[in-house]
Short mmCIF file of C-alpha atoms and ligand atoms in Angstrom, two decimals:
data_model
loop_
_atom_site.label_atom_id
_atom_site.label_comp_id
_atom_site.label_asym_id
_atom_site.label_seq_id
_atom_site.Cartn_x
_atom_site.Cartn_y
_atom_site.Cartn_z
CA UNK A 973 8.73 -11.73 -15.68
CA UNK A 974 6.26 -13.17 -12.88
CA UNK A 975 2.93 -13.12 -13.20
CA UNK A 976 1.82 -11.66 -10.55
CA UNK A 977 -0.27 -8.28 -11.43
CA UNK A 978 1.51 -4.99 -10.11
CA UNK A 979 -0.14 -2.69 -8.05
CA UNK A 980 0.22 1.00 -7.93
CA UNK A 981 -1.01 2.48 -4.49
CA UNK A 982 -1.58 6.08 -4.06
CA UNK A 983 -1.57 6.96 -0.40
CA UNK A 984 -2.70 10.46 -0.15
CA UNK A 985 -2.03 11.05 3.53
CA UNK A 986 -3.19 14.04 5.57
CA UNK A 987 -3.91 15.66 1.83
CA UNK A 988 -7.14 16.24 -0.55
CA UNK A 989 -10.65 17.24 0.99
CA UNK A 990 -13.18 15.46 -0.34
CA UNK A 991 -14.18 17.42 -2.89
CA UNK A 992 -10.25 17.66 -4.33
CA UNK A 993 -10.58 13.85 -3.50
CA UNK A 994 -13.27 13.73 -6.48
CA UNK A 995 -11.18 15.72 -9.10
CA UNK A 996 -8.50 13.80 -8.26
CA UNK A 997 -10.01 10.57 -8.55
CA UNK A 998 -11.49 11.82 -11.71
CA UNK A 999 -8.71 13.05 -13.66
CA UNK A 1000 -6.91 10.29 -12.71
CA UNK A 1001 -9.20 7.87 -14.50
CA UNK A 1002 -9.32 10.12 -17.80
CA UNK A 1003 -5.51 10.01 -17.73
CA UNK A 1004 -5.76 6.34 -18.04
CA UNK A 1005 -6.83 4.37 -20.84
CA UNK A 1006 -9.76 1.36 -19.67
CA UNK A 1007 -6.98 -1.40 -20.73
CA UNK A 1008 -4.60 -0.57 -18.85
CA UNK A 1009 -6.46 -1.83 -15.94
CA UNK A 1010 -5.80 -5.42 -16.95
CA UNK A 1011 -2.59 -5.08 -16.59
CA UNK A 1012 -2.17 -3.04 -13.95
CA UNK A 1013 -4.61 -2.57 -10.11
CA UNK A 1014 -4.69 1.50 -9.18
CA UNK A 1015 -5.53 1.87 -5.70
CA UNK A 1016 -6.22 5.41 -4.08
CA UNK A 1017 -6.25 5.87 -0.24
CA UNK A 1018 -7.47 9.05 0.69
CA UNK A 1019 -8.15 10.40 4.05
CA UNK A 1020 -11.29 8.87 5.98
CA UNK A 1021 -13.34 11.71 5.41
CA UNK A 1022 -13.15 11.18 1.77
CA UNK A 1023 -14.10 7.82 1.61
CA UNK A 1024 -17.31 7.72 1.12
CA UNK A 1025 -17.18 10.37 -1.59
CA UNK A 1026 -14.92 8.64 -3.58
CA UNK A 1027 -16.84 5.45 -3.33
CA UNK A 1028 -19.85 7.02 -4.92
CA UNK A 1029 -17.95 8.48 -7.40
CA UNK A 1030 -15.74 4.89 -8.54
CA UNK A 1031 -19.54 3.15 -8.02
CA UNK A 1032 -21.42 5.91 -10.13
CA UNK A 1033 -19.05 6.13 -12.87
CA UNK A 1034 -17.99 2.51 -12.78
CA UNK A 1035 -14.53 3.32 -12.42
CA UNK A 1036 -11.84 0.20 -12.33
CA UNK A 1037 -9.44 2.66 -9.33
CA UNK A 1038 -9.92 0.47 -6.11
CA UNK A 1039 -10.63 1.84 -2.80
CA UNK A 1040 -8.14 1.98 -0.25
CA UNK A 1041 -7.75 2.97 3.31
CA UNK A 1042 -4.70 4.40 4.83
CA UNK A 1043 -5.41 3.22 8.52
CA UNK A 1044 -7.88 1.23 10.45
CA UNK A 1045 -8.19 -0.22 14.03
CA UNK A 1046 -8.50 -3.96 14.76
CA UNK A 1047 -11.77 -3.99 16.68
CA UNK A 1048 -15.12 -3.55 15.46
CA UNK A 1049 -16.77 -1.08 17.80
CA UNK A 1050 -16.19 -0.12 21.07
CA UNK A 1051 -14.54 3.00 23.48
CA UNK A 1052 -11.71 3.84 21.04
CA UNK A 1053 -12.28 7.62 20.37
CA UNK A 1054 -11.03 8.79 17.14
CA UNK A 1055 -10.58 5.58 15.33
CA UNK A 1056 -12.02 3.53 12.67
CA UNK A 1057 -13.55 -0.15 12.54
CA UNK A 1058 -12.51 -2.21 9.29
CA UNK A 1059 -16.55 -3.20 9.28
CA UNK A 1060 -16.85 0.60 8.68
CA UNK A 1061 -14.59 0.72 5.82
CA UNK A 1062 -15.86 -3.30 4.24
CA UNK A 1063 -19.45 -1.54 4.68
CA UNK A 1064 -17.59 1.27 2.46
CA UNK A 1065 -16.46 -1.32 -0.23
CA UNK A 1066 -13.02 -0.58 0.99
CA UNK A 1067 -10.55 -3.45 -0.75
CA UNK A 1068 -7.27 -2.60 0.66
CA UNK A 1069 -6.14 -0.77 3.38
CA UNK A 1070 -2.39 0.10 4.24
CA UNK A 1071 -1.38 -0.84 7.85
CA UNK A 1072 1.69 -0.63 9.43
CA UNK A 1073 3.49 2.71 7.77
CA UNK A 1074 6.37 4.25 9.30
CA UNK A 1075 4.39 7.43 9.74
CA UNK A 1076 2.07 5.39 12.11
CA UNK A 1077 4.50 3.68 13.71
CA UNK A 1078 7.08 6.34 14.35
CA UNK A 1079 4.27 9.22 15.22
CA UNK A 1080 1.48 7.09 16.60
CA UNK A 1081 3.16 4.09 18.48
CA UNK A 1082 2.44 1.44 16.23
CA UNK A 1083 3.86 -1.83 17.17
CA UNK A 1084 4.39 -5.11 15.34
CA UNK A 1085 1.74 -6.49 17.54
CA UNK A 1086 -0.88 -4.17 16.63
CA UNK A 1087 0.23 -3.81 13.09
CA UNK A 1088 -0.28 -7.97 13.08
CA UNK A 1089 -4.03 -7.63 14.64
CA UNK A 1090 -4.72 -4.69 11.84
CA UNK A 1091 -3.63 -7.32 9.08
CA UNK A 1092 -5.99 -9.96 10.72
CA UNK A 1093 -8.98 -7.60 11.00
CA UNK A 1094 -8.33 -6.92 7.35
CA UNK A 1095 -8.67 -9.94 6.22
CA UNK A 1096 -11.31 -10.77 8.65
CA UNK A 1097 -13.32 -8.21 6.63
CA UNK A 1098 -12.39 -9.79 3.41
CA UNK A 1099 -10.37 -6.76 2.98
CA UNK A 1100 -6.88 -6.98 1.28
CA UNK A 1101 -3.56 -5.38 3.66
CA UNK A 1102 -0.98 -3.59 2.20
CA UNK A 1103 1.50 -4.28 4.93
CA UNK A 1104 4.69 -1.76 5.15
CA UNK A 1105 7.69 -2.48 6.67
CA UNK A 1106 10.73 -0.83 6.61
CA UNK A 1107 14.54 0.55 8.11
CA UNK A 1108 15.69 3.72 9.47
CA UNK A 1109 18.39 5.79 8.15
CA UNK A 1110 20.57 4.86 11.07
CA UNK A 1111 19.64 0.96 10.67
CA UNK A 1112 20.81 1.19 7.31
CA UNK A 1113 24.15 2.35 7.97
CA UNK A 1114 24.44 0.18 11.14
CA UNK A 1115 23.81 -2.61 8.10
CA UNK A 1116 20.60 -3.63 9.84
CA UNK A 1117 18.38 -3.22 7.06
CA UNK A 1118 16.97 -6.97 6.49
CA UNK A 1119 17.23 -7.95 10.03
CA UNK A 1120 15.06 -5.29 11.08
CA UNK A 1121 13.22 -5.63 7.45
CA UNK A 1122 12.49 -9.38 8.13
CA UNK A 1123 11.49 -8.92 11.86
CA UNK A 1124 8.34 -6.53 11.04
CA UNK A 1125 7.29 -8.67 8.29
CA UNK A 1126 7.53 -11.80 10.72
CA UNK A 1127 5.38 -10.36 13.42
CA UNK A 1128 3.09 -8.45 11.14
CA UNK A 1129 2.44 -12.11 9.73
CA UNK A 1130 2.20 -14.05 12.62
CA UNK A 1131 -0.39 -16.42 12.51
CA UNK A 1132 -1.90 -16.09 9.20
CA UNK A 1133 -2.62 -18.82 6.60
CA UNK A 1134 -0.55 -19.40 3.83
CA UNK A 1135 -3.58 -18.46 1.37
CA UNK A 1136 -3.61 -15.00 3.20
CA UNK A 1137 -0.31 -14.21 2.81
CA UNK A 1138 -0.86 -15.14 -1.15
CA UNK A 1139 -3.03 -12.65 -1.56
CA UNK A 1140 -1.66 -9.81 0.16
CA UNK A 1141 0.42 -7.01 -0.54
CA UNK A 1142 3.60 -6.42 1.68
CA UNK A 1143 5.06 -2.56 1.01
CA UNK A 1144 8.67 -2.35 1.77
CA UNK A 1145 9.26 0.85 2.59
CA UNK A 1146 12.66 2.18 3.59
CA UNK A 1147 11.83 4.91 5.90
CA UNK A 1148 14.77 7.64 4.68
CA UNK A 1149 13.58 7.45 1.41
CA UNK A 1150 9.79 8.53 2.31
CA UNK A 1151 9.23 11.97 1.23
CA UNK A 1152 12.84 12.66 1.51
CA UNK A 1153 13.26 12.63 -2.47
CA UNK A 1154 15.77 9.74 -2.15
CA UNK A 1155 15.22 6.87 -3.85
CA UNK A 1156 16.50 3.27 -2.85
CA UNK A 1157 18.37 2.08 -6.21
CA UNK A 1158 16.15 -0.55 -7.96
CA UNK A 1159 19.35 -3.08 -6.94
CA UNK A 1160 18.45 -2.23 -3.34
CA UNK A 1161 14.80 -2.61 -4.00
CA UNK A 1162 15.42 -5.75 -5.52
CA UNK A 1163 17.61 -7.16 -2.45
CA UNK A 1164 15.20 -6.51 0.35
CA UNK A 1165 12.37 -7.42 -2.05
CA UNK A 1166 13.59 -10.82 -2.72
CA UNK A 1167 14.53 -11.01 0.84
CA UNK A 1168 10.77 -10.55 2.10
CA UNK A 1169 9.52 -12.93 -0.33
CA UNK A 1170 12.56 -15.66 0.92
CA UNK A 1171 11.35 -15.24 4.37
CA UNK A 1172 7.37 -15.08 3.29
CA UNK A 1173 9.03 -18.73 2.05
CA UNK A 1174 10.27 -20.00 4.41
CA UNK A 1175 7.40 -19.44 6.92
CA UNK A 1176 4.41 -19.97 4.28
CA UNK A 1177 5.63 -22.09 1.67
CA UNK A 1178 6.88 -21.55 -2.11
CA UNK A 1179 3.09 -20.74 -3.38
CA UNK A 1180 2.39 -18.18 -0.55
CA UNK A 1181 6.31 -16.46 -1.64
CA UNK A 1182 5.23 -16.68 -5.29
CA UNK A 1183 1.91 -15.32 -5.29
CA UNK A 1184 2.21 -12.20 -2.48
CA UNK A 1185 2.67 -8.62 -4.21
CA UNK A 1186 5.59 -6.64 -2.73
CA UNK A 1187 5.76 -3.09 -3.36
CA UNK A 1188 8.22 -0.70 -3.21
CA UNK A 1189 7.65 2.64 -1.48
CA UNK A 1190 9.69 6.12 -1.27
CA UNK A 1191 9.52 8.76 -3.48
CA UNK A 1192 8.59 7.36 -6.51
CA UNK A 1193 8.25 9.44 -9.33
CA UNK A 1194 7.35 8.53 -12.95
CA UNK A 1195 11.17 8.95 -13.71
CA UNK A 1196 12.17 6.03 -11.66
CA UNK A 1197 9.54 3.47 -11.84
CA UNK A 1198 10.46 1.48 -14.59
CA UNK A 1199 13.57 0.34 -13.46
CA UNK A 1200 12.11 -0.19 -10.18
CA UNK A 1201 9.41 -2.61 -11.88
CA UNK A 1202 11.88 -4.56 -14.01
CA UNK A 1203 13.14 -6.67 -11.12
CA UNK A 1204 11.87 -9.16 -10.57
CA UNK A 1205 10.94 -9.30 -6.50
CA UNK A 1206 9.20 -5.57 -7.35
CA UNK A 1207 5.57 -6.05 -7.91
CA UNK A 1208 4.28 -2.49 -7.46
CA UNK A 1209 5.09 0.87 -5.65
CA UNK A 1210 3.40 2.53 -2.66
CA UNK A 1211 3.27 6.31 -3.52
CA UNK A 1212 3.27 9.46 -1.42
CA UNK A 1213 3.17 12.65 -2.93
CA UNK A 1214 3.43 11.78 -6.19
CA UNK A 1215 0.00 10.39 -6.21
CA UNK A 1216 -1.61 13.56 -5.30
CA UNK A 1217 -0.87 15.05 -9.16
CA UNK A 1218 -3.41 12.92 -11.15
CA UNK A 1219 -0.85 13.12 -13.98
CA UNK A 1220 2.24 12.18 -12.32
CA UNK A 1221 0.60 8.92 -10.75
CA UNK A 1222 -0.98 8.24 -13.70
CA UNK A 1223 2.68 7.93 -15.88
CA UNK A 1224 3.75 6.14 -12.48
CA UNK A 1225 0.84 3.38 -13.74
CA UNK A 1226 1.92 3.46 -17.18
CA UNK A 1227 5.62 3.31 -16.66
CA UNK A 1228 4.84 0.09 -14.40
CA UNK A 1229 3.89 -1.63 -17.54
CA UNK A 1230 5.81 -0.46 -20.07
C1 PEP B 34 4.30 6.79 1.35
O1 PEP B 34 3.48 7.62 1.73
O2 PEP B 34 4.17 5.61 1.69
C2 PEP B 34 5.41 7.24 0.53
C3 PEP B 34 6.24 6.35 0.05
O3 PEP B 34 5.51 8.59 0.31
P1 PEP B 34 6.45 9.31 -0.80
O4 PEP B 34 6.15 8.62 -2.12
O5 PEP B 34 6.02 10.73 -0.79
O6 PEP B 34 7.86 9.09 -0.39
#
């Protein structure tokens, strides 16, 4: 067993208003018992608009849930209609914000490049990424997985220092699995996992691959997230749509400790 801490992200998409935002947060946290927060980080990631709502509500009720983001631009201000600055969200008491999913690269024209200037922004705001990466059905079967796998996580690291890489989170994500109700098995978790953290290795250096958190992302349930957790290369789980029941995502938490 490693001991790095896992982390459980709920990424709530395009779902919750704010005020379902606050009930979820809410019953989330009475579903969980205070200890299990030092074993475990929670993260939610609701949409934008809830943001600020949840923060008062984690601030007012001193709640240990972290705050995420799903999405943020790489500038600070300027002529970019419709987007977000990462000051915003640090001004927010944002602490991690995803970057880099396959829903925003596949529907919004994401690149490696701009996924890399996200992650440096991030940081940049003494925020924490959650990096995603991840194959297609079709590279899968072409047996592309870790080549393609290994190429997003080398561009979305470019030029970072070896300390930032230790502290982030890197979400592998296989893209078929993502609210598809397929699962990678935890063995295939496990391989790509260990991959990513061979490569973070070889570029950063054995503290930077021993200390980064990799999740695992795509249709997690409760049901299947302790065997994900028991390998060793898994460190957490990025969750969809199982994080918008309060109750499912909280037995996702608990199952990653058991
Ligand atoms: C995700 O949103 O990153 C995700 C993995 O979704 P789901 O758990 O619904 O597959």
């Amino acid at each position: 067993m490693s001991d790095r801490k896992p982390i459980i992200s709920g990424n709530w998409k395009m779902n919750l208003n704010h005020f379902e935002a606050i009930q979820t947060v809410q019953k989330l946290h009475y579903s969980l018992p205070k200890e299990v927060y030092d074993s475990v980080d929670v993260s939610v990631h609701p949409p934008f608009t809830d943001i600020r709502s949840v923060q008062t509500v984690i601030e007012a009720d001193d709640l240990d849930i972290l705050l995420g983001a799903q999405h943020c631009h790489w500038e600070e201000t300027g002529a970019f209609t419709g987007e977000v600055s990462p000051a915003f969200l640090a001004k927010l008491d944002v602490q991690l914000v995803v970057c880099g999913h396959s829903e925003r690269r596949d529907l919004f024209g994401e690149t490696d490049e701009m996924v890399n200037q996200k992650v440096h922004a991030i940081f940049k705001h003494a925020m924490t990424p959650i990096m995603c990466c991840g194959e297609s059905l079709d590279e899968r079967e072409a047996g592309e997985t870790e080549a393609k796998v290994l190429s997003q996580v080398a561009a979305g690291l470019d030029r970072l220092k070896a300390d930032q890489v230790a502290s982030m989170v890197i979400a592998y994500e296989p893209i078929w699995a993502i609210g598809t109700g397929k699962t990678a098995t935890a063995d295939d978790a496990q391989t790509v996992c260990n991959a990513i953290r061979n490569a973070v290795a070889a570029q950063f250096g054995a503290d930077a691959a021993a200390a980064v958190r990799i999740q695992y992302g795509g249709s997690v349930k409760a049901g299947t997230t302790e065997e994900l957790m028991a390998q060793p290369d898994v460190d957490g789980a990025l969750v969809g749509g199982a994080s918008l029941d309060p109750d499912e995502f909280a037995r996702i938490v608990q199952f990653a400790i058991a």
